[in-house]
Coordinates of C-alpha atoms and ligand atoms in Angstrom, one line a residue:
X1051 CA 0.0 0.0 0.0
X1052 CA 1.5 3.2 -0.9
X1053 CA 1.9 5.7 2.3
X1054 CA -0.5 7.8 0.7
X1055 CA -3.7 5.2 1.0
X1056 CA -1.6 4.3 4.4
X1057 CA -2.5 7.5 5.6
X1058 CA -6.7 7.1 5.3
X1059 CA -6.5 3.8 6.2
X1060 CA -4.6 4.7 9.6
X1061 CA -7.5 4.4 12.2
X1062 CA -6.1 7.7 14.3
X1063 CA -6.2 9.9 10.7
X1064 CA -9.5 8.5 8.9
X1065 CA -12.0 11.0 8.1
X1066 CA -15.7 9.5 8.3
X1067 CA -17.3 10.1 4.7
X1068 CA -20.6 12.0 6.0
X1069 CA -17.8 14.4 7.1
X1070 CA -16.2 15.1 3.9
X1071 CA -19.9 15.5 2.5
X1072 CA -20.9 17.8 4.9
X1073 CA -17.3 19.6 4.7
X1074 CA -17.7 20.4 1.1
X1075 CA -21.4 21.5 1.2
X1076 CA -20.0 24.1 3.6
X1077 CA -17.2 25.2 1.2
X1078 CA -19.7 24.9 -1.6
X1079 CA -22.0 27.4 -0.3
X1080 CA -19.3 30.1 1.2
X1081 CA -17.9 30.0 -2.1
X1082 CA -21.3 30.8 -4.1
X1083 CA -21.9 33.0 -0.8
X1084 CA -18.5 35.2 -1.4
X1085 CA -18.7 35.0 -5.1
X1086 CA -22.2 36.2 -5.7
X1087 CA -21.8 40.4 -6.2
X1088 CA -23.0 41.8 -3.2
X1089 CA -26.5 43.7 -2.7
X1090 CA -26.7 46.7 -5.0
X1091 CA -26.5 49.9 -3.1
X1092 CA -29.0 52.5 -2.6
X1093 CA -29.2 55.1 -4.9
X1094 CA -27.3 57.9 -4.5
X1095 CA -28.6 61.1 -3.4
X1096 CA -28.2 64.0 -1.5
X1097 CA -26.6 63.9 2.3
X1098 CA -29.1 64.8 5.0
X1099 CA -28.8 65.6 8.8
X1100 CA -29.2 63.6 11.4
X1101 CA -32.9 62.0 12.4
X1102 CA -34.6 64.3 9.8
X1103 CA -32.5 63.6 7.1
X1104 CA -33.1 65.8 3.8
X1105 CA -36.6 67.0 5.0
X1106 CA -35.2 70.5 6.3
X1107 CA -34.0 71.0 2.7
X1108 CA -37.6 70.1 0.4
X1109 CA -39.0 73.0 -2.0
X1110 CA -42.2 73.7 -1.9
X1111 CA -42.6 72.5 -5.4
X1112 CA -41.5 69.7 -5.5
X1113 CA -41.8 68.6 -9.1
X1114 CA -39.2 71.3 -10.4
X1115 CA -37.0 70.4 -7.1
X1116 CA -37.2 66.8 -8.0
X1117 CA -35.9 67.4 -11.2
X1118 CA -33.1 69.8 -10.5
X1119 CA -31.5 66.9 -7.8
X1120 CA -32.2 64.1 -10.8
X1121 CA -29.7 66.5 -12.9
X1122 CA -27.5 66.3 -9.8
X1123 CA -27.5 63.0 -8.8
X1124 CA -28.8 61.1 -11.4
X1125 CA -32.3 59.6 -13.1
X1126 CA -33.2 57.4 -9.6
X1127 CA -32.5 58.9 -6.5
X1128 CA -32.9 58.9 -2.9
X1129 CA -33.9 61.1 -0.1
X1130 CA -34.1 60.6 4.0
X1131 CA -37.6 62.3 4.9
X1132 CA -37.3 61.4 8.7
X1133 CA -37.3 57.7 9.0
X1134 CA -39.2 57.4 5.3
X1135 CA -36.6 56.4 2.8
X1136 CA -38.5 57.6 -0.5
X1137 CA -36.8 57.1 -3.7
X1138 CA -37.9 59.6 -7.0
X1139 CA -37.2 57.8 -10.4
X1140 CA -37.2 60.3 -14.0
X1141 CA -37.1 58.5 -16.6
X1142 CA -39.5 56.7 -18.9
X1143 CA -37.3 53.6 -18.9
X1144 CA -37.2 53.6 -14.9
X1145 CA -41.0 53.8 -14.8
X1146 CA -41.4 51.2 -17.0
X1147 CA -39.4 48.7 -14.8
X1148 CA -41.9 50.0 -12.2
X1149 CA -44.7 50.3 -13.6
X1150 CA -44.9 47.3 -15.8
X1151 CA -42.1 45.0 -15.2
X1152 CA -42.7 44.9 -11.2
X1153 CA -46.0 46.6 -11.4
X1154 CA -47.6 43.7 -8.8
X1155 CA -44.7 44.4 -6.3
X1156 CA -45.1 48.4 -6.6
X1157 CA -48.7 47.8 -6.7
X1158 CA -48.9 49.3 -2.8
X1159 CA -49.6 52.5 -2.1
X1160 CA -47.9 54.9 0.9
X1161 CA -51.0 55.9 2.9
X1162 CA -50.3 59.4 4.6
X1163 CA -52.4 59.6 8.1
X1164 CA -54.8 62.1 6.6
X1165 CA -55.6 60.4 4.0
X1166 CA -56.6 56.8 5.8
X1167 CA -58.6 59.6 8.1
X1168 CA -61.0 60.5 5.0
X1169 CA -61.3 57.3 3.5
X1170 CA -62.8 55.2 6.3
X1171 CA -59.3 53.7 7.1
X1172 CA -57.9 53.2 4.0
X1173 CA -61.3 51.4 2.0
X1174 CA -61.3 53.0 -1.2
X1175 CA -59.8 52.3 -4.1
X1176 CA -56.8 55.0 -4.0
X1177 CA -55.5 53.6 -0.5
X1178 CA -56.1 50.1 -0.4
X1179 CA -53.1 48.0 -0.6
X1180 CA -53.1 45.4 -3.8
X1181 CA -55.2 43.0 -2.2
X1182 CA -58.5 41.0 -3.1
X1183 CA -60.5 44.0 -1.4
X1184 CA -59.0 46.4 -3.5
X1185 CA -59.5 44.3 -7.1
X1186 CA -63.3 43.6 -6.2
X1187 CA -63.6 47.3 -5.4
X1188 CA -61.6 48.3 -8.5
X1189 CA -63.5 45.9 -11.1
X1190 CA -67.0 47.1 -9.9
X1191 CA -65.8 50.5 -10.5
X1192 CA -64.3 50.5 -13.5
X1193 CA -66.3 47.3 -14.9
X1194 CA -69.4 48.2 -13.8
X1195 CA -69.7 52.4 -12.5
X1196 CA -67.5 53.9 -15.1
X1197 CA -68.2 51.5 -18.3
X1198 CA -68.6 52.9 -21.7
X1199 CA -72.3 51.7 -21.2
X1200 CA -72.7 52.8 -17.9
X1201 CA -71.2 56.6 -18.8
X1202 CA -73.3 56.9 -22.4
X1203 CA -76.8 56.0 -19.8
X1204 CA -76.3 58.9 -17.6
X1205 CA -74.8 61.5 -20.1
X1206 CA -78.3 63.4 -20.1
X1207 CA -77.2 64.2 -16.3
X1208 CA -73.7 65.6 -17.8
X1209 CA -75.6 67.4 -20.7
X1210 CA -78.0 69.5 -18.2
X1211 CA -74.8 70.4 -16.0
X1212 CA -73.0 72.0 -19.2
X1213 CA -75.9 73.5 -20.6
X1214 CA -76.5 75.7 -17.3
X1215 CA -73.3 76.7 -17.0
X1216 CA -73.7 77.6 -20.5
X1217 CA -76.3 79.8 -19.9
X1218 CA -74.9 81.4 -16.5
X1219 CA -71.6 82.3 -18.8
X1220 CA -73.9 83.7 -21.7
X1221 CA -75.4 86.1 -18.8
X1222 CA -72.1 87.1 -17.7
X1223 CA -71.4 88.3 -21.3
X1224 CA -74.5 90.0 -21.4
X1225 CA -73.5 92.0 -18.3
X1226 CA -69.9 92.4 -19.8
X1227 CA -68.5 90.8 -16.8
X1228 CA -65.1 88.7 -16.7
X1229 CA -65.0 85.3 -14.6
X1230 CA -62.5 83.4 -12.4
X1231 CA -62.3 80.4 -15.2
X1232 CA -60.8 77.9 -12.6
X1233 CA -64.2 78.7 -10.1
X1234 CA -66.7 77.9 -12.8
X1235 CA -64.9 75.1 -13.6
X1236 CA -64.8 73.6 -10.6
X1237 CA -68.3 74.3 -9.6
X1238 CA -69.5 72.7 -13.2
X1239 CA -67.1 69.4 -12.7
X1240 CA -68.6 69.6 -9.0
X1241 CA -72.1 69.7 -10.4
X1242 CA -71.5 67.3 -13.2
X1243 CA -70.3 64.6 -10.5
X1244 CA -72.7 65.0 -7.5
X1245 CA -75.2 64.8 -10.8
X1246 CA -73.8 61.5 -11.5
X1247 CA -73.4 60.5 -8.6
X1248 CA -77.0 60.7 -6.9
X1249 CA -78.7 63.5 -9.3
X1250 CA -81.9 61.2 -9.8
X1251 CA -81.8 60.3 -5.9
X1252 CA -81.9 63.9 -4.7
X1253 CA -84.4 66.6 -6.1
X1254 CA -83.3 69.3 -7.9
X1255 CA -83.7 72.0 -5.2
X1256 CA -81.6 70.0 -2.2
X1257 CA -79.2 69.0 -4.7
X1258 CA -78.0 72.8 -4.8
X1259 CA -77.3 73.0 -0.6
X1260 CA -75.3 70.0 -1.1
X1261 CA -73.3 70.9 -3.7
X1262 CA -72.3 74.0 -2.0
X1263 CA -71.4 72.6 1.1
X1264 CA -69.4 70.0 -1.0
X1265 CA -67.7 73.0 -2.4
X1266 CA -65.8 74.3 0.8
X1267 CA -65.0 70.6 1.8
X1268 CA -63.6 69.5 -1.0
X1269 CA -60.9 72.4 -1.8
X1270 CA -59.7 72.3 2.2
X1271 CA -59.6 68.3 1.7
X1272 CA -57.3 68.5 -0.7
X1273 CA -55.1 71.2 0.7
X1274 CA -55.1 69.0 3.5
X1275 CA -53.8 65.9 1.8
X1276 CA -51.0 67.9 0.1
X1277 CA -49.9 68.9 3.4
X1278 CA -46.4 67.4 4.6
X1279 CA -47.4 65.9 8.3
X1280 CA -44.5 65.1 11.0
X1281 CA -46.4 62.1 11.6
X1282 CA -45.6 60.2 8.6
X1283 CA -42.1 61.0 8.3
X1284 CA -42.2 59.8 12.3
X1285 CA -44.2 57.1 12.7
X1286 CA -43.7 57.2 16.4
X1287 CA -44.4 60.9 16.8
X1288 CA -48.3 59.3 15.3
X1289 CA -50.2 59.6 18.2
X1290 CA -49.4 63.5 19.2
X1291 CA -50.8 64.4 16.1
X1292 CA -48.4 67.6 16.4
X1293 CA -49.5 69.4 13.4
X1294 CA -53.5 68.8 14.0
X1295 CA -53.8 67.7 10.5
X1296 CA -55.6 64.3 11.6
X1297 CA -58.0 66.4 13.9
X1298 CA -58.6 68.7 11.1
X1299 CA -59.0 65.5 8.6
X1300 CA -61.5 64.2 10.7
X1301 CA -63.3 67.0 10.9
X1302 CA -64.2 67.0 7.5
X1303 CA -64.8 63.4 7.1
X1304 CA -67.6 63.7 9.4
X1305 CA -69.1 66.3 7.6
X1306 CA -68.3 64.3 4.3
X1307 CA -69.8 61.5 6.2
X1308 CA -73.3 63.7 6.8
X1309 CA -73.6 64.1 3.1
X1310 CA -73.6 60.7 1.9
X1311 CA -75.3 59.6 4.6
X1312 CA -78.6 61.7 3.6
X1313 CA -77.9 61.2 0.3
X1314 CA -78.5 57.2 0.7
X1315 CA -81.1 58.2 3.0
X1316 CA -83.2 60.0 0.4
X1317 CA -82.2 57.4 -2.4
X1318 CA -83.9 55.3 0.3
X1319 CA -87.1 56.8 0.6
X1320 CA -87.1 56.6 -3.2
X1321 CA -87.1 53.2 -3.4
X1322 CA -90.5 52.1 -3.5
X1323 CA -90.9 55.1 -6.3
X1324 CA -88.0 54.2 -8.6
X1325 CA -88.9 51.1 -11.2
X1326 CA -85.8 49.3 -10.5
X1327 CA -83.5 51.0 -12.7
X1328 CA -80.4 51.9 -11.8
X1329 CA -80.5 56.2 -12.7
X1330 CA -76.9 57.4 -10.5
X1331 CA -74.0 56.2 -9.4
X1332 CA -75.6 55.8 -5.9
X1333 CA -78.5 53.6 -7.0
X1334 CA -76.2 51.6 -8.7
X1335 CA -72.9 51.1 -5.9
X1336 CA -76.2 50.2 -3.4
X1337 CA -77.6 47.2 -6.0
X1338 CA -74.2 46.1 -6.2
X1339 CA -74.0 46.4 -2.6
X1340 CA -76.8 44.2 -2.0
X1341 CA -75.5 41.6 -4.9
X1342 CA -72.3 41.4 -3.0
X1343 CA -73.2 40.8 0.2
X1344 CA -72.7 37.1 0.4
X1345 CA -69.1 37.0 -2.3
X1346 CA -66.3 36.6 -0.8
X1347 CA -65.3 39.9 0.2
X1348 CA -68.5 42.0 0.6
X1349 CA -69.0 45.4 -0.4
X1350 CA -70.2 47.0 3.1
X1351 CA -71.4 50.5 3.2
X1352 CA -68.3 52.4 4.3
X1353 CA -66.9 51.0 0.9
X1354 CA -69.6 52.7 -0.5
X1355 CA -69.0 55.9 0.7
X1356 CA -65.1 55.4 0.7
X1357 CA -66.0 54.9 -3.7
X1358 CA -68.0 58.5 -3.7
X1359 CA -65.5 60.0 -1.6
X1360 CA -62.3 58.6 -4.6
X1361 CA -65.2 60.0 -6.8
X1362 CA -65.6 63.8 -5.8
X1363 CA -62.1 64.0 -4.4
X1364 CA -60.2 62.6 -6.6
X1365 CA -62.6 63.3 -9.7
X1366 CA -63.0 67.2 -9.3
X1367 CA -60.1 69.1 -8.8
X1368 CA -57.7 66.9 -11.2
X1369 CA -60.5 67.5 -14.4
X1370 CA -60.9 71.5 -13.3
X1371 CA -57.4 72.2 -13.2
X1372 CA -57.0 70.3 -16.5
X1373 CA -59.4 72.4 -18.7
X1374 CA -58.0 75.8 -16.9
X1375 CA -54.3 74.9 -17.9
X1376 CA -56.0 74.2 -21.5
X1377 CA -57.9 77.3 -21.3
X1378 CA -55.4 79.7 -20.2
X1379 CA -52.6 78.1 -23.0
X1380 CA -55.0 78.6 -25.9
X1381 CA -55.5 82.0 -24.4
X1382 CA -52.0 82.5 -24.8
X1383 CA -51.3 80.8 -28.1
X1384 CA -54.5 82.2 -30.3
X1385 CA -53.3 80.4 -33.4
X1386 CA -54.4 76.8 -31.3
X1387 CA -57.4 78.9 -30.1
X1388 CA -57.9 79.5 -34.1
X1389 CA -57.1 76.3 -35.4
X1390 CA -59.7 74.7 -32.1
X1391 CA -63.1 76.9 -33.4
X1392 CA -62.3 75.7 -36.4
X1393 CA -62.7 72.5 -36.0
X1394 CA -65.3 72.7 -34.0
X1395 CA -67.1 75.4 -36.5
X1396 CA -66.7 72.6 -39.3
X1397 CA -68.0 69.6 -37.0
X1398 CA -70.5 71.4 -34.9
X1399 CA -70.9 74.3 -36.8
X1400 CA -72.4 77.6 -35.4
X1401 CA -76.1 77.3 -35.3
X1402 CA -76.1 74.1 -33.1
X1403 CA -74.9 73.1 -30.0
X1404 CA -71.8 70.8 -28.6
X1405 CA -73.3 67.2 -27.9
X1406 CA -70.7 64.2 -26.2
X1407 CA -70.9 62.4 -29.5
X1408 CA -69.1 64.9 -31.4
X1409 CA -66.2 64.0 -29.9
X1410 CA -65.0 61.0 -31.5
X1411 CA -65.0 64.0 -34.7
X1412 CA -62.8 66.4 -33.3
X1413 CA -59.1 65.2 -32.9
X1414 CA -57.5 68.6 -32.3
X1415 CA -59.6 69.0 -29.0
X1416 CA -58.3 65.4 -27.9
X1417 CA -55.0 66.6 -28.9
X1418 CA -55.2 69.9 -26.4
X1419 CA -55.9 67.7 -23.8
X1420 CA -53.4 65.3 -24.4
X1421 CA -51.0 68.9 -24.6
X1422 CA -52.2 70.4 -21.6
X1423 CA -51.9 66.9 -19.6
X1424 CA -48.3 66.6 -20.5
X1425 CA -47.3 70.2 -19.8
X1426 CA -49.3 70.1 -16.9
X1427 CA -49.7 66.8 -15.3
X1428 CA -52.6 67.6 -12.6
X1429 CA -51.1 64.7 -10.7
X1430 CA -47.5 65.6 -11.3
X1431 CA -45.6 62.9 -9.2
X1432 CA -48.7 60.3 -9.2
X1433 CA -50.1 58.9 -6.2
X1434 CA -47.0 57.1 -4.2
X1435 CA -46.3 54.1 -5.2
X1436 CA -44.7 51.0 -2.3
X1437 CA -43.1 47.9 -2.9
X1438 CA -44.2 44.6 -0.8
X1439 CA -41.1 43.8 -1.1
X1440 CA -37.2 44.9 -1.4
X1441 CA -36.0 44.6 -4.7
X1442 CA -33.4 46.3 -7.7
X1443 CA -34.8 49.5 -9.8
X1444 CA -32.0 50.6 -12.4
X1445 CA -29.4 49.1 -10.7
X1446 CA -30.0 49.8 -7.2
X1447 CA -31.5 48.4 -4.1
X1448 CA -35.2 49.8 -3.3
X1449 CA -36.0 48.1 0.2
X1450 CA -39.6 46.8 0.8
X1451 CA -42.1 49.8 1.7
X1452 CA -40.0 52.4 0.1
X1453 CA -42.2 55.7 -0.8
X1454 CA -41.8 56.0 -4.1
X1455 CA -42.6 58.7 -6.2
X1456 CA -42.4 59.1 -10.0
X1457 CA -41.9 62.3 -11.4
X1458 CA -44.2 62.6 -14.4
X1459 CA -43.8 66.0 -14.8
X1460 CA -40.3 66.4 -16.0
X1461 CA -40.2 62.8 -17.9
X1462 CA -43.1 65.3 -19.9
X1463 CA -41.2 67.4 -20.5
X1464 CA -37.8 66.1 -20.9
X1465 CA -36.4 67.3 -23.9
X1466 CA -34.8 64.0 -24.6
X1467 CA -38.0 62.8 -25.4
X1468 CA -40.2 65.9 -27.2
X1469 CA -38.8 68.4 -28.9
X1470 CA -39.6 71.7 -27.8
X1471 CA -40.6 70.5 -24.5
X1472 CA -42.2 73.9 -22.7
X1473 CA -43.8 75.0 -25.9
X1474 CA -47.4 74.6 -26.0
X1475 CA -48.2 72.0 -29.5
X1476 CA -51.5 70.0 -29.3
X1477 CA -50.1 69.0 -33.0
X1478 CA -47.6 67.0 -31.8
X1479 CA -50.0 64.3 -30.9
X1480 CA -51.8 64.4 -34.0
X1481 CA -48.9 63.0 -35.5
X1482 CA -48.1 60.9 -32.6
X1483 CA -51.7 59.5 -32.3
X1484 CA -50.7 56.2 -30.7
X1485 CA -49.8 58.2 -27.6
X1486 CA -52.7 57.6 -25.8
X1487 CA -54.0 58.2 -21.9
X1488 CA -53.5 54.5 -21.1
X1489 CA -50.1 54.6 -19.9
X1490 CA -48.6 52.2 -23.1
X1491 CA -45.9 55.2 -23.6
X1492 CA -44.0 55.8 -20.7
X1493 CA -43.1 59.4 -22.1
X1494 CA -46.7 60.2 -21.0
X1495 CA -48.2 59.1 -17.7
X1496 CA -51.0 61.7 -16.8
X1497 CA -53.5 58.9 -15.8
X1498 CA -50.4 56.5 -14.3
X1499 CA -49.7 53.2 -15.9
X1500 CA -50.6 49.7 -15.4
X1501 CA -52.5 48.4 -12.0
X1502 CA -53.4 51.2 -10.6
X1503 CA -53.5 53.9 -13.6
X1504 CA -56.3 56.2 -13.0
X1505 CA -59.9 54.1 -12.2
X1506 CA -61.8 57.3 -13.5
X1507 CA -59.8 57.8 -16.8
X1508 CA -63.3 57.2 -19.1
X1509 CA -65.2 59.2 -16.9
X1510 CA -62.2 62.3 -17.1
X1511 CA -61.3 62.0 -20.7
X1512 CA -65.5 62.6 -21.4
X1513 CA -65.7 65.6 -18.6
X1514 CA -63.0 67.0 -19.8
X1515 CA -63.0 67.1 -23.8
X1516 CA -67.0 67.7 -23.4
X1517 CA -66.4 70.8 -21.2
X1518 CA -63.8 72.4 -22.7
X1519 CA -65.3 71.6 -26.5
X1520 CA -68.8 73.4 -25.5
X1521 CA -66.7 76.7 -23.5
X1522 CA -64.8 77.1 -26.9
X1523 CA -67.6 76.7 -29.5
X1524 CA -69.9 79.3 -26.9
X1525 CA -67.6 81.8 -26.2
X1526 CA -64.5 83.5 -27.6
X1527 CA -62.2 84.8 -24.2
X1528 CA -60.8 88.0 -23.5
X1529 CA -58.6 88.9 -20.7
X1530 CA -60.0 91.9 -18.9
X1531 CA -57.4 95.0 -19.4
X1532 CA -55.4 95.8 -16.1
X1533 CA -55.3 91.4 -15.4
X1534 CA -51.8 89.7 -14.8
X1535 CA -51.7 86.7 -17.1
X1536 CA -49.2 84.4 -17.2
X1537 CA -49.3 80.6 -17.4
X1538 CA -47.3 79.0 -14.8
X1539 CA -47.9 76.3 -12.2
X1540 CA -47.7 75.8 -8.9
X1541 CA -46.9 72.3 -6.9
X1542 CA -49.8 70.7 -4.9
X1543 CA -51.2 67.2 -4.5
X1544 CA -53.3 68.0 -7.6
X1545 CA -50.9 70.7 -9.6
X1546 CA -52.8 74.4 -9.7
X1547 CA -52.4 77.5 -12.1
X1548 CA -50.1 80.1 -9.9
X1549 CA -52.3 82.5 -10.8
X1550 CA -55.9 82.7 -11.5
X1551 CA -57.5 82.8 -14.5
X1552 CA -59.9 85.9 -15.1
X1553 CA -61.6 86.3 -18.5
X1554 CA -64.2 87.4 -20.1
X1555 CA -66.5 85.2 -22.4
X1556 CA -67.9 86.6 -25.7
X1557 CA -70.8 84.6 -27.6
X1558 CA -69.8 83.3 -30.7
X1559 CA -72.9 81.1 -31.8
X1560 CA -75.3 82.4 -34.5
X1561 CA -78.6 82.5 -32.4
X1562 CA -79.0 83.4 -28.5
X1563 CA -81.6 80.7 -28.2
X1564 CA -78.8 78.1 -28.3
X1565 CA -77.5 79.5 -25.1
X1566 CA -80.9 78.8 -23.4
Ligands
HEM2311 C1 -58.1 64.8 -15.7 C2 -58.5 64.2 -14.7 C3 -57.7 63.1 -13.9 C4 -56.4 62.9 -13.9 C5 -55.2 63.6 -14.6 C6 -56.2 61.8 -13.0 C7 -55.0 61.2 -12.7 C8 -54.8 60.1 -11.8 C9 -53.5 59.6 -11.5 C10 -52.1 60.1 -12.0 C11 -53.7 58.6 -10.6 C12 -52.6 57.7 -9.9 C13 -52.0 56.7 -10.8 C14 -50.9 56.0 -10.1 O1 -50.6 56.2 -9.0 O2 -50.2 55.2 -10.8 C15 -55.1 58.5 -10.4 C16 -55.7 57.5 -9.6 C17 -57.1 57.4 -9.4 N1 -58.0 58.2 -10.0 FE1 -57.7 59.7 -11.3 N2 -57.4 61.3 -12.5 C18 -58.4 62.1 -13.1 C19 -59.7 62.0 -12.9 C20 -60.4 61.1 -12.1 C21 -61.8 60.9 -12.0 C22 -62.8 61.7 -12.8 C23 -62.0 59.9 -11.1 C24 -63.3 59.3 -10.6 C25 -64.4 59.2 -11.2 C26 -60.7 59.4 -10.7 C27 -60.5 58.4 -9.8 C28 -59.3 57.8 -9.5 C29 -59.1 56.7 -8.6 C30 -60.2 55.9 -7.9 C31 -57.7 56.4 -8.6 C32 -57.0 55.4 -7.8 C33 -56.7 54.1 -8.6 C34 -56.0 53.0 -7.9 O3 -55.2 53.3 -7.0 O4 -56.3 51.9 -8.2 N3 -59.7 60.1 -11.3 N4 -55.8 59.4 -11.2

């Protein structure tokens, strides 16, 4: 035996076999262990202070601040806000690996306190996390609420909205008197909601008192939501509430609460009246209610209310601020104003009014929106994305319930992507007609993309192109001598026009009965 074999088969130096298995597992795995590349870092981004981080050093608008450190530190960075990591990606490509490669992971949302306060806890559709609750709540909605089918039935409550704020403009003309454009929006896409919403469960004259008191509660709601609160960026500091902005919150949601709870009331007392068809958004979420109420995961009635809450909320301010940026730029640039009457002059023509099925007919007042939106994104950094779970964006390591914002606003306008990017061109989407609202172009994300893109994008698109359409073919609009006017934004929740809009309609139509 040579000494070599000698040497295993000497009792005092034999090595058991299990031992050399277990022995070379181990090396095995360190090696794979050591050899793997390590965890990608975090992003880079700019150094904070201690405990509260970068939040001493935030803008107030955000969008443009966002966009200046992405030129600084790159197209996915990171901030410290308190103890909230939140990482802000710029870049079509980035949101794409967001928003459609790992859409299911970033399908979570970051739920600030105020908002869980005016959404019964986090039940509608906006807040919920990705979860059964929310699909059920988001397929009845958009499958059943905001269908093409469901939309064309009640467009005879959207047609008497804009026909009286037709005539309510036509008497301001006649009195030569100018308008804040942005106000009479908001009260028409107010109107045209709560009109959709329970306009054949509440008669005519209480409808009025509750559309003004939704009026006030609305605006301070979302001035409230776009508030930065202590609480979130300390979790710990929750329960002191330092700021008030819970109290506040709550506040309101019990007087939110008061309105749809007389609103069911009187769709209530209806019941025996009505012949079983469903006439408003009310009557409807109630029979689907009732057909629920045994599945799986009911609807209850705070999901009701939570769903005309998303509705008026996030529905009303996002559409008004929309048509004012669309306004106020064709102001501005009176060739698109030209080139907009035009088409609706050859369409529509003069002696007849705008109805919802033009529409389809006029592609230059599809493309204004489309403009506006990408100039002026009303939700310029969408709602806040959170993964379930950590993962790699762009190279780096985005830990699990990262905040994530995505900065729509400059990927709009970046002018590696459109040419001209601040210049106001509806025409660039006629040539670019595949760019839709639908989030299939990652250059153009007004409504979001993929899971959770906008739930009321049918319902918007209709509001919007049917409002502005009928205020251009009605009225030409003058700004009132001695008015600032300039077209510039301002950073919110839901981005605003710095400055008001004041004009003055002019009737253009052949005939003043068509403003009756
Ligand atoms: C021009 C008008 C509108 C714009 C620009 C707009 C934009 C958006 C955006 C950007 C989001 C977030 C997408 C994301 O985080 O990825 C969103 C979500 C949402 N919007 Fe709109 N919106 C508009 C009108 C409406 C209307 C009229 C309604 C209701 C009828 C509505 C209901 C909702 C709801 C329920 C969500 C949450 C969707 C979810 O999380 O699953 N929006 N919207």
């Amino acid at each position: 035996m040579s000494p070599i074999s000698n040497l295993f088969t000497d009792n005092t130096m034999s090595v058991p076999p299990y031992a050399i298995l277990v022995l070379t597992t181990i090396i095995t795995v360190l090696w794979f262990l050591l050899k793997r590349s390590p965890q990608p870092p975090l992003p880079p981004g700019p150094r904070g202070l201690p405990i509260v981080g970068n939040l001493p050093f935030l803008k107030p608008d955000l969008h443009t601040y966002f966009r200046d450190l992405a030129q600084e530190y790159g197209p996915i960075f990171k901030l410290n806000l308190g103890s909230k990591l939140t990482v802000v990606v710029n870049t079509p490509s980035l949101s794409r690996e967001i928003l459609k490669e790992q859409d299911i992971n970033f399908s979570n949302r970051d739920v600030p306190l105020t908002a869980r306060a005016i959404s019964y806890g986090g039940l509608d559709i906006v807040w919920l996390p990705y979860s059964a609750e929310w699909r059920m709540l988001r397929k009845v909605c958009v499958l059943k609420l905001l269908s093409r089918k469901t939309l064309d039935s009640f467009y005879a409550l959207r047609r008497k909205e804009i026909r009286e704020r037709t005539r309510f403009l036509y008497e301001k003309s006649r009195e030569k008197s100018a308008v804040n454009v942005g106000d009479q929006l908001f009260v028409t896409m107010m109107n045209l909601m709560t009109n959709m919403l329970w306009g054949s469960s509440v008669k005519a004259e209480e409808m009025e008192s509750v559309g003004t008191e939704f009026k006030g509660v609305v605006s301070d709601i979302t001035r409230l939501l776009g508030e930065p609160n202590v609480s979130d960026f300390f979790p710990w500091l929750a329960r002191f509430d330092l700021q008030g902005l819970v109290k506040q919150m709550r506040v309101y949601a019990r007087e939110l609460d008061a309105i749809f709870d007389g609103a069911i009331e009187k769709m209530t007392n209806l019941g025996s009246k009505n012949d079983g068809e469903c006439k408003d958004f009310l009557q409807q979420l109630m029979k689907l209610k009732d057909q629920e109420a045994n599945s799986e995961v009911p609807i209850t009635i705070n999901h009701v209310k939570a769903v005309l809450a998303d509705m008026v909320i996030g529905g009303t301010d996002t559409s008004t601020n929309t048509i004012e940026f669309a306004m106020a730029e064709l102001i501005k640039n009176q060739e698109s104003m030209k080139r907009a009457q035009h088409e609706l002059d050859e369409v529509v023509g003069k002696d007849n009014i705008v109805e919802e099925s033009h529409i389809t007919k006029l592609p230059y007042i599809v493309a204004i929106m489309k403009e506006s939106l990408r100039l002026y994104p009303t939700v310029p950094l969408l709602v806040p994305h959170r993964p379930a779970e950590t993962t790699v964006v762009g190279g780096y390591t985005v830990p699990k319930d990262t905040k994530i914002f995505i900065n729509v606003w400059s990927i709009q306008r970046d002018p590696n992507v459109w040419e001209n990017p601040n210049e106001f061109r509806p025409e660039r989407f006629l040539d670019k007609k595949s760019c839709d609202f639908h989030g299939t172009d990652y250059s153009f994300l007004p409504f979001g993309s993929g899971r959770r893109i906008c739930a009321g994008l049918a319902l918007a698109e209709r509001m919007v192109q049917y409002t502005l359409a009928t205020l251009l073919h009605s009225f030409d609009w003058k700004i009132p001598e001695g008015h600032v006017f300039n077209v510039e934004d301002k950073f919110g929740i839901v981005l605003k026009l710095k400055n008001p809009l004041i004009a003055m309609p002019v009737p253009r139509l052949s005939d003043p009965d068509l403003y009756l």
